[in-house]
Amino acid sequence: MSLRETRRVLRGLASPEIAEHSQRFFKTGKGEYGEGDKFLGIRVPVLRKLVRVNAKLELSDITELLKSSYHEERLFSLLLLVEKFRIGTNDEKQTICRLYLDHTRYINNWDLVDSSAHLIVGSWLENKNKSAIYALAKSENLWERRIAIISTFWFIRKNKFADTLKVSRLLIHDTEDLIHKAVGWMLREIGKRDVKIEKDFLAKYYKKMPRTMLRYAIEKFSESERKRYLADLV
């Protein structure tokens, strides 16, 4: 299927009602994190089903979709990149990761990041130099910082926690709620696998954390533990 045909199919699936709901859900109003984003109104499961049909789309065409003003076209392009990365050769994976990192300005909402960062950037950098992740963690761009912490989810799944903890330290004083949630989520994922490591980290840093970050991190703790942590938070 060509890029033109792919776009025609996507536009044919559009729903004004779903689009209106999505614009509210993804905070597209003035001053909100998704300000100005446009939606066709297509559910994620529908996009995922289309990935197989479009898996042979050229990277140049996928890149054009990634630059789209429509949220679902950008999401679809990222789902395609994830699939191409999964089945690709080593050289192809390197090319896809480079493409991803060169186009982060289009990966500009939490669902776009969360559906792709760990599966491309994290996977590619697992046993390589991770300076790109740390550079993203220090970015002024909210979404690049989220890419940094979510990329480490791949390492967590491999029971490698050091980079997640280092990036978490860099982001503890971040001012954005969506970073607080992402860091807390990753710390919680560490705790699912090794609660001692999570609690050792919390012992050093929980009093410095934003409340949302801590609440996400301790979500799976007992009620009495959660109350103790939150009561001690300055």
PDB file of C-alpha atoms in Angstrom:
ATOM      1  CA  MET A   1       0.000   0.000   0.000  1.00  0.00           C
ATOM      2  CA  SER A   2       1.342   3.424  -0.948  1.00  0.00           C
ATOM      3  CA  LEU A   3       1.486   6.483   1.302  1.00  0.00           C
ATOM      4  CA  ARG A   4      -1.417   8.020  -0.620  1.00  0.00           C
ATOM      5  CA  GLU A   5      -3.514   4.870  -0.168  1.00  0.00           C
ATOM      6  CA  THR A   6      -2.592   4.635   3.498  1.00  0.00           C
ATOM      7  CA  ARG A   7      -3.736   8.171   4.139  1.00  0.00           C
ATOM      8  CA  ARG A   8      -6.942   7.531   2.221  1.00  0.00           C
ATOM      9  CA  VAL A   9      -7.702   4.516   4.411  1.00  0.00           C
ATOM     10  CA  LEU A  10      -6.954   6.466   7.599  1.00  0.00           C
ATOM     11  CA  ARG A  11      -9.150   9.375   6.559  1.00  0.00           C
ATOM     12  CA  GLY A  12     -11.911   6.899   5.748  1.00  0.00           C
ATOM     13  CA  LEU A  13     -11.807   5.616   9.325  1.00  0.00           C
ATOM     14  CA  ALA A  14     -12.114   9.072  10.845  1.00  0.00           C
ATOM     15  CA  SER A  15     -14.848   9.782  13.381  1.00  0.00           C
ATOM     16  CA  PRO A  16     -15.675  13.384  14.374  1.00  0.00           C
ATOM     17  CA  GLU A  17     -17.145  12.166  17.676  1.00  0.00           C
ATOM     18  CA  ILE A  18     -14.013  10.243  18.633  1.00  0.00           C
ATOM     19  CA  ALA A  19     -11.844  13.151  17.478  1.00  0.00           C
ATOM     20  CA  GLU A  20     -13.712  15.563  19.719  1.00  0.00           C
ATOM     21  CA  HIS A  21     -13.272  13.269  22.718  1.00  0.00           C
ATOM     22  CA  SER A  22      -9.565  12.785  21.925  1.00  0.00           C
ATOM     23  CA  GLN A  23      -8.946  16.514  21.732  1.00  0.00           C
ATOM     24  CA  ARG A  24     -10.257  16.844  25.280  1.00  0.00           C
ATOM     25  CA  PHE A  25      -8.506  13.714  26.568  1.00  0.00           C
ATOM     26  CA  PHE A  26      -5.118  14.730  25.179  1.00  0.00           C
ATOM     27  CA  LYS A  27      -5.374  18.288  26.478  1.00  0.00           C
ATOM     28  CA  THR A  28      -5.248  20.221  23.206  1.00  0.00           C
ATOM     29  CA  GLY A  29      -6.595  23.492  24.590  1.00  0.00           C
ATOM     30  CA  LYS A  30      -4.635  26.725  24.827  1.00  0.00           C
ATOM     31  CA  GLY A  31      -1.824  26.411  27.355  1.00  0.00           C
ATOM     32  CA  GLU A  32      -2.282  22.643  27.745  1.00  0.00           C
ATOM     33  CA  TYR A  33       0.435  20.101  26.953  1.00  0.00           C
ATOM     34  CA  GLY A  34      -1.162  19.030  23.647  1.00  0.00           C
ATOM     35  CA  GLU A  35      -2.098  22.524  22.539  1.00  0.00           C
ATOM     36  CA  GLY A  36      -3.182  22.687  18.901  1.00  0.00           C
ATOM     37  CA  ASP A  37      -2.956  18.960  18.167  1.00  0.00           C
ATOM     38  CA  LYS A  38      -5.462  17.673  15.589  1.00  0.00           C
ATOM     39  CA  PHE A  39      -7.255  14.327  15.593  1.00  0.00           C
ATOM     40  CA  LEU A  40      -8.936  12.253  12.909  1.00  0.00           C
ATOM     41  CA  GLY A  41     -10.795  10.179  15.485  1.00  0.00           C
ATOM     42  CA  ILE A  42      -9.422   6.616  15.134  1.00  0.00           C
ATOM     43  CA  ARG A  43      -9.109   4.160  18.022  1.00  0.00           C
ATOM     44  CA  VAL A  44      -5.681   2.681  18.771  1.00  0.00           C
ATOM     45  CA  PRO A  45      -6.737  -0.981  18.243  1.00  0.00           C
ATOM     46  CA  VAL A  46      -7.849  -0.054  14.714  1.00  0.00           C
ATOM     47  CA  LEU A  47      -4.450   1.486  13.987  1.00  0.00           C
ATOM     48  CA  ARG A  48      -2.672  -1.583  15.340  1.00  0.00           C
ATOM     49  CA  LYS A  49      -4.650  -3.845  13.017  1.00  0.00           C
ATOM     50  CA  LEU A  50      -3.527  -1.736  10.057  1.00  0.00           C
ATOM     51  CA  VAL A  51       0.160  -2.137  10.902  1.00  0.00           C
ATOM     52  CA  ARG A  52       0.436  -5.579   9.293  1.00  0.00           C
ATOM     53  CA  VAL A  53      -1.214  -4.378   6.095  1.00  0.00           C
ATOM     54  CA  ASN A  54       1.205  -1.459   5.864  1.00  0.00           C
ATOM     55  CA  ALA A  55       4.342  -3.141   7.207  1.00  0.00           C
ATOM     56  CA  LYS A  56       6.118  -2.796   3.847  1.00  0.00           C
ATOM     57  CA  LEU A  57       5.663   0.964   3.679  1.00  0.00           C
ATOM     58  CA  GLU A  58       9.003   2.634   2.938  1.00  0.00           C
ATOM     59  CA  LEU A  59      10.795   4.482   5.735  1.00  0.00           C
ATOM     60  CA  SER A  60      10.581   7.692   3.722  1.00  0.00           C
ATOM     61  CA  ASP A  61       6.786   7.361   3.633  1.00  0.00           C
ATOM     62  CA  ILE A  62       6.622   6.497   7.335  1.00  0.00           C
ATOM     63  CA  THR A  63       8.669   9.607   8.035  1.00  0.00           C
ATOM     64  CA  GLU A  64       6.127  11.685   6.121  1.00  0.00           C
ATOM     65  CA  LEU A  65       3.362  10.225   8.282  1.00  0.00           C
ATOM     66  CA  LEU A  66       5.401  11.065  11.374  1.00  0.00           C
ATOM     67  CA  LYS A  67       5.441  14.706  10.282  1.00  0.00           C
ATOM     68  CA  SER A  68       1.654  14.796   9.941  1.00  0.00           C
ATOM     69  CA  SER A  69      -0.419  17.398  11.745  1.00  0.00           C
ATOM     70  CA  TYR A  70      -2.834  14.590  12.681  1.00  0.00           C
ATOM     71  CA  HIS A  71      -2.116  12.744  15.898  1.00  0.00           C
ATOM     72  CA  GLU A  72      -3.274   9.343  14.636  1.00  0.00           C
ATOM     73  CA  GLU A  73      -1.031   9.504  11.581  1.00  0.00           C
ATOM     74  CA  ARG A  74       1.950  10.219  13.827  1.00  0.00           C
ATOM     75  CA  LEU A  75       0.963   7.375  16.140  1.00  0.00           C
ATOM     76  CA  PHE A  76       0.480   5.031  13.199  1.00  0.00           C
ATOM     77  CA  SER A  77       3.918   5.905  11.857  1.00  0.00           C
ATOM     78  CA  LEU A  78       5.466   5.073  15.234  1.00  0.00           C
ATOM     79  CA  LEU A  79       3.638   1.746  15.436  1.00  0.00           C
ATOM     80  CA  LEU A  80       5.004   0.960  11.979  1.00  0.00           C
ATOM     81  CA  LEU A  81       8.522   1.892  13.084  1.00  0.00           C
ATOM     82  CA  VAL A  82       8.194  -0.376  16.127  1.00  0.00           C
ATOM     83  CA  GLU A  83       7.164  -3.286  13.911  1.00  0.00           C
ATOM     84  CA  LYS A  84       9.898  -2.642  11.350  1.00  0.00           C
ATOM     85  CA  PHE A  85      12.422  -2.404  14.164  1.00  0.00           C
ATOM     86  CA  ARG A  86      11.200  -5.677  15.677  1.00  0.00           C
ATOM     87  CA  ILE A  87      11.715  -7.677  12.494  1.00  0.00           C
ATOM     88  CA  GLY A  88      14.630  -5.661  11.076  1.00  0.00           C
ATOM     89  CA  THR A  89      18.287  -6.506  10.615  1.00  0.00           C
ATOM     90  CA  ASN A  90      20.872  -4.906  12.861  1.00  0.00           C
ATOM     91  CA  ASP A  91      21.571  -2.209  10.265  1.00  0.00           C
ATOM     92  CA  GLU A  92      17.873  -1.553   9.784  1.00  0.00           C
ATOM     93  CA  LYS A  93      17.354  -1.223  13.530  1.00  0.00           C
ATOM     94  CA  GLN A  94      20.175   1.294  13.749  1.00  0.00           C
ATOM     95  CA  THR A  95      18.637   3.318  10.922  1.00  0.00           C
ATOM     96  CA  ILE A  96      15.212   3.292  12.589  1.00  0.00           C
ATOM     97  CA  CYS A  97      16.602   4.372  15.951  1.00  0.00           C
ATOM     98  CA  ARG A  98      18.508   7.199  14.286  1.00  0.00           C
ATOM     99  CA  LEU A  99      15.381   8.271  12.410  1.00  0.00           C
ATOM    100  CA  TYR A 100      13.435   8.242  15.680  1.00  0.00           C
ATOM    101  CA  LEU A 101      15.978  10.362  17.527  1.00  0.00           C
ATOM    102  CA  ASP A 102      16.213  12.800  14.613  1.00  0.00           C
ATOM    103  CA  HIS A 103      12.437  13.366  14.649  1.00  0.00           C
ATOM    104  CA  THR A 104      11.597  13.671  18.330  1.00  0.00           C
ATOM    105  CA  ARG A 105       9.865  17.020  17.718  1.00  0.00           C
ATOM    106  CA  TYR A 106       6.996  15.053  16.150  1.00  0.00           C
ATOM    107  CA  ILE A 107       6.769  12.576  19.054  1.00  0.00           C
ATOM    108  CA  ASN A 108       4.898  15.118  21.077  1.00  0.00           C
ATOM    109  CA  ASN A 109       2.374  13.488  23.353  1.00  0.00           C
ATOM    110  CA  TRP A 110       2.554  10.863  26.058  1.00  0.00           C
ATOM    111  CA  ASP A 111       0.886   8.060  24.086  1.00  0.00           C
ATOM    112  CA  LEU A 112       3.276   8.588  21.179  1.00  0.00           C
ATOM    113  CA  VAL A 113       6.244   8.304  23.529  1.00  0.00           C
ATOM    114  CA  ASP A 114       4.916   5.430  25.593  1.00  0.00           C
ATOM    115  CA  SER A 115       4.086   3.240  22.602  1.00  0.00           C
ATOM    116  CA  SER A 116       7.523   3.510  21.049  1.00  0.00           C
ATOM    117  CA  ALA A 117      10.448   4.854  23.097  1.00  0.00           C
ATOM    118  CA  HIS A 118      11.385   1.672  24.972  1.00  0.00           C
ATOM    119  CA  LEU A 119      10.710  -0.561  21.973  1.00  0.00           C
ATOM    120  CA  ILE A 120      13.071   1.392  19.704  1.00  0.00           C
ATOM    121  CA  VAL A 121      15.506   3.569  21.654  1.00  0.00           C
ATOM    122  CA  GLY A 122      15.668   1.356  24.735  1.00  0.00           C
ATOM    123  CA  SER A 123      15.963  -1.841  22.743  1.00  0.00           C
ATOM    124  CA  TRP A 124      18.689  -0.498  20.462  1.00  0.00           C
ATOM    125  CA  LEU A 125      20.766   1.029  23.243  1.00  0.00           C
ATOM    126  CA  GLU A 126      20.452  -1.819  25.746  1.00  0.00           C
ATOM    127  CA  ASN A 127      24.067  -2.943  25.332  1.00  0.00           C
ATOM    128  CA  LYS A 128      25.441   0.265  23.818  1.00  0.00           C
ATOM    129  CA  ASN A 129      26.487   3.743  24.863  1.00  0.00           C
ATOM    130  CA  LYS A 130      23.454   5.427  26.375  1.00  0.00           C
ATOM    131  CA  SER A 131      24.592   9.047  26.125  1.00  0.00           C
ATOM    132  CA  ALA A 132      21.624   9.805  23.842  1.00  0.00           C
ATOM    133  CA  ILE A 133      19.217   8.942  26.654  1.00  0.00           C
ATOM    134  CA  TYR A 134      21.012  11.208  29.124  1.00  0.00           C
ATOM    135  CA  ALA A 135      21.060  14.043  26.607  1.00  0.00           C
ATOM    136  CA  LEU A 136      17.299  13.671  26.202  1.00  0.00           C
ATOM    137  CA  ALA A 137      16.857  13.641  29.986  1.00  0.00           C
ATOM    138  CA  LYS A 138      18.499  17.073  30.119  1.00  0.00           C
ATOM    139  CA  SER A 139      16.465  18.508  27.246  1.00  0.00           C
ATOM    140  CA  GLU A 140      14.228  21.537  27.689  1.00  0.00           C
ATOM    141  CA  ASN A 141      11.566  19.658  25.732  1.00  0.00           C
ATOM    142  CA  LEU A 142       9.046  17.812  27.899  1.00  0.00           C
ATOM    143  CA  TRP A 143       8.574  14.975  25.423  1.00  0.00           C
ATOM    144  CA  GLU A 144      12.284  14.346  24.983  1.00  0.00           C
ATOM    145  CA  ARG A 145      12.620  14.031  28.750  1.00  0.00           C
ATOM    146  CA  ARG A 146       9.730  11.571  28.758  1.00  0.00           C
ATOM    147  CA  ILE A 147      11.390   9.608  25.936  1.00  0.00           C
ATOM    148  CA  ALA A 148      14.495   9.377  28.112  1.00  0.00           C
ATOM    149  CA  ILE A 149      12.794   7.812  31.128  1.00  0.00           C
ATOM    150  CA  ILE A 150      10.379   5.605  29.149  1.00  0.00           C
ATOM    151  CA  SER A 151      13.263   4.292  27.020  1.00  0.00           C
ATOM    152  CA  THR A 152      14.630   2.678  30.151  1.00  0.00           C
ATOM    153  CA  PHE A 153      11.513   0.521  30.472  1.00  0.00           C
ATOM    154  CA  TRP A 154      13.244  -1.888  28.076  1.00  0.00           C
ATOM    155  CA  PHE A 155      16.135  -2.229  30.513  1.00  0.00           C
ATOM    156  CA  ILE A 156      13.764  -2.755  33.424  1.00  0.00           C
ATOM    157  CA  ARG A 157      12.146  -5.628  31.553  1.00  0.00           C
ATOM    158  CA  LYS A 158      15.610  -7.160  31.318  1.00  0.00           C
ATOM    159  CA  ASN A 159      16.132  -6.622  35.076  1.00  0.00           C
ATOM    160  CA  LYS A 160      18.675  -3.878  34.444  1.00  0.00           C
ATOM    161  CA  PHE A 161      17.789  -0.962  36.702  1.00  0.00           C
ATOM    162  CA  ALA A 162      20.857   1.287  36.910  1.00  0.00           C
ATOM    163  CA  ASP A 163      19.991   3.608  34.027  1.00  0.00           C
ATOM    164  CA  THR A 164      16.401   4.060  35.158  1.00  0.00           C
ATOM    165  CA  LEU A 165      17.634   5.083  38.600  1.00  0.00           C
ATOM    166  CA  LYS A 166      20.189   7.508  37.126  1.00  0.00           C
ATOM    167  CA  VAL A 167      17.630   9.140  34.828  1.00  0.00           C
ATOM    168  CA  SER A 168      15.153   9.286  37.704  1.00  0.00           C
ATOM    169  CA  ARG A 169      17.672  11.220  39.773  1.00  0.00           C
ATOM    170  CA  LEU A 170      18.093  13.691  36.920  1.00  0.00           C
ATOM    171  CA  LEU A 171      14.339  14.218  36.731  1.00  0.00           C
ATOM    172  CA  ILE A 172      13.402  14.322  40.414  1.00  0.00           C
ATOM    173  CA  HIS A 173      13.090  18.121  40.386  1.00  0.00           C
ATOM    174  CA  ASP A 174      11.328  18.294  37.007  1.00  0.00           C
ATOM    175  CA  THR A 175       8.428  20.749  36.967  1.00  0.00           C
ATOM    176  CA  GLU A 176       6.153  18.795  34.616  1.00  0.00           C
ATOM    177  CA  ASP A 177       3.430  16.500  35.950  1.00  0.00           C
ATOM    178  CA  LEU A 178       3.804  14.142  32.986  1.00  0.00           C
ATOM    179  CA  ILE A 179       7.438  13.576  33.951  1.00  0.00           C
ATOM    180  CA  HIS A 180       6.478  13.009  37.587  1.00  0.00           C
ATOM    181  CA  LYS A 181       4.048  10.314  36.467  1.00  0.00           C
ATOM    182  CA  ALA A 182       6.537   8.681  34.092  1.00  0.00           C
ATOM    183  CA  VAL A 183       9.355   8.525  36.658  1.00  0.00           C
ATOM    184  CA  GLY A 184       7.018   7.191  39.339  1.00  0.00           C
ATOM    185  CA  TRP A 185       5.725   4.579  36.913  1.00  0.00           C
ATOM    186  CA  MET A 186       9.246   3.372  36.061  1.00  0.00           C
ATOM    187  CA  LEU A 187      10.202   3.194  39.740  1.00  0.00           C
ATOM    188  CA  ARG A 188       7.055   1.159  40.369  1.00  0.00           C
ATOM    189  CA  GLU A 189       8.067  -1.196  37.548  1.00  0.00           C
ATOM    190  CA  ILE A 190      11.434  -1.697  39.217  1.00  0.00           C
ATOM    191  CA  GLY A 191       9.644  -2.464  42.467  1.00  0.00           C
ATOM    192  CA  LYS A 192       7.583  -5.178  40.784  1.00  0.00           C
ATOM    193  CA  ARG A 193      10.836  -6.967  40.023  1.00  0.00           C
ATOM    194  CA  ASP A 194      12.999  -5.996  43.006  1.00  0.00           C
ATOM    195  CA  VAL A 195      11.216  -4.019  45.689  1.00  0.00           C
ATOM    196  CA  LYS A 196      14.385  -3.681  47.749  1.00  0.00           C
ATOM    197  CA  ILE A 197      16.095  -1.708  44.989  1.00  0.00           C
ATOM    198  CA  GLU A 198      13.091   0.579  44.691  1.00  0.00           C
ATOM    199  CA  LYS A 199      12.885   1.100  48.444  1.00  0.00           C
ATOM    200  CA  ASP A 200      16.626   1.773  48.695  1.00  0.00           C
ATOM    201  CA  PHE A 201      16.184   4.493  46.065  1.00  0.00           C
ATOM    202  CA  LEU A 202      13.156   5.909  47.825  1.00  0.00           C
ATOM    203  CA  ALA A 203      14.987   5.990  51.148  1.00  0.00           C
ATOM    204  CA  LYS A 204      17.444   8.460  49.620  1.00  0.00           C
ATOM    205  CA  TYR A 205      15.138  10.545  47.483  1.00  0.00           C
ATOM    206  CA  TYR A 206      11.461  10.280  48.371  1.00  0.00           C
ATOM    207  CA  LYS A 207      11.396  13.455  50.460  1.00  0.00           C
ATOM    208  CA  LYS A 208      12.688  15.381  47.424  1.00  0.00           C
ATOM    209  CA  MET A 209      10.104  13.967  45.038  1.00  0.00           C
ATOM    210  CA  PRO A 210       6.999  15.734  43.803  1.00  0.00           C
ATOM    211  CA  ARG A 211       3.959  14.155  45.429  1.00  0.00           C
ATOM    212  CA  THR A 212       2.625  12.712  42.160  1.00  0.00           C
ATOM    213  CA  MET A 213       5.933  11.003  41.422  1.00  0.00           C
ATOM    214  CA  LEU A 214       5.975   9.389  44.838  1.00  0.00           C
ATOM    215  CA  ARG A 215       2.327   8.345  44.667  1.00  0.00           C
ATOM    216  CA  TYR A 216       2.946   6.565  41.362  1.00  0.00           C
ATOM    217  CA  ALA A 217       6.104   4.910  42.694  1.00  0.00           C
ATOM    218  CA  ILE A 218       4.442   3.481  45.816  1.00  0.00           C
ATOM    219  CA  GLU A 219       1.113   2.550  44.265  1.00  0.00           C
ATOM    220  CA  LYS A 220       1.657  -1.186  44.866  1.00  0.00           C
ATOM    221  CA  PHE A 221       2.810  -0.788  48.470  1.00  0.00           C
ATOM    222  CA  SER A 222       0.541  -1.596  51.386  1.00  0.00           C
ATOM    223  CA  GLU A 223      -1.806   1.129  52.542  1.00  0.00           C
ATOM    224  CA  SER A 224       0.162   1.625  55.753  1.00  0.00           C
ATOM    225  CA  GLU A 225       3.433   2.026  53.816  1.00  0.00           C
ATOM    226  CA  ARG A 226       1.879   4.488  51.391  1.00  0.00           C
ATOM    227  CA  LYS A 227       0.554   6.591  54.274  1.00  0.00           C
ATOM    228  CA  ARG A 228       3.959   6.613  55.958  1.00  0.00           C
ATOM    229  CA  TYR A 229       5.783   7.780  52.840  1.00  0.00           C
ATOM    230  CA  LEU A 230       3.225  10.466  52.067  1.00  0.00           C
ATOM    231  CA  ALA A 231       3.058  11.689  55.657  1.00  0.00           C
ATOM    232  CA  ASP A 232       6.818  12.215  55.676  1.00  0.00           C
ATOM    233  CA  LEU A 233       6.831  14.094  52.378  1.00  0.00           C
ATOM    234  CA  VAL A 234       7.733  17.741  52.772  1.00  0.00           C
TER     235      VAL A 234
END
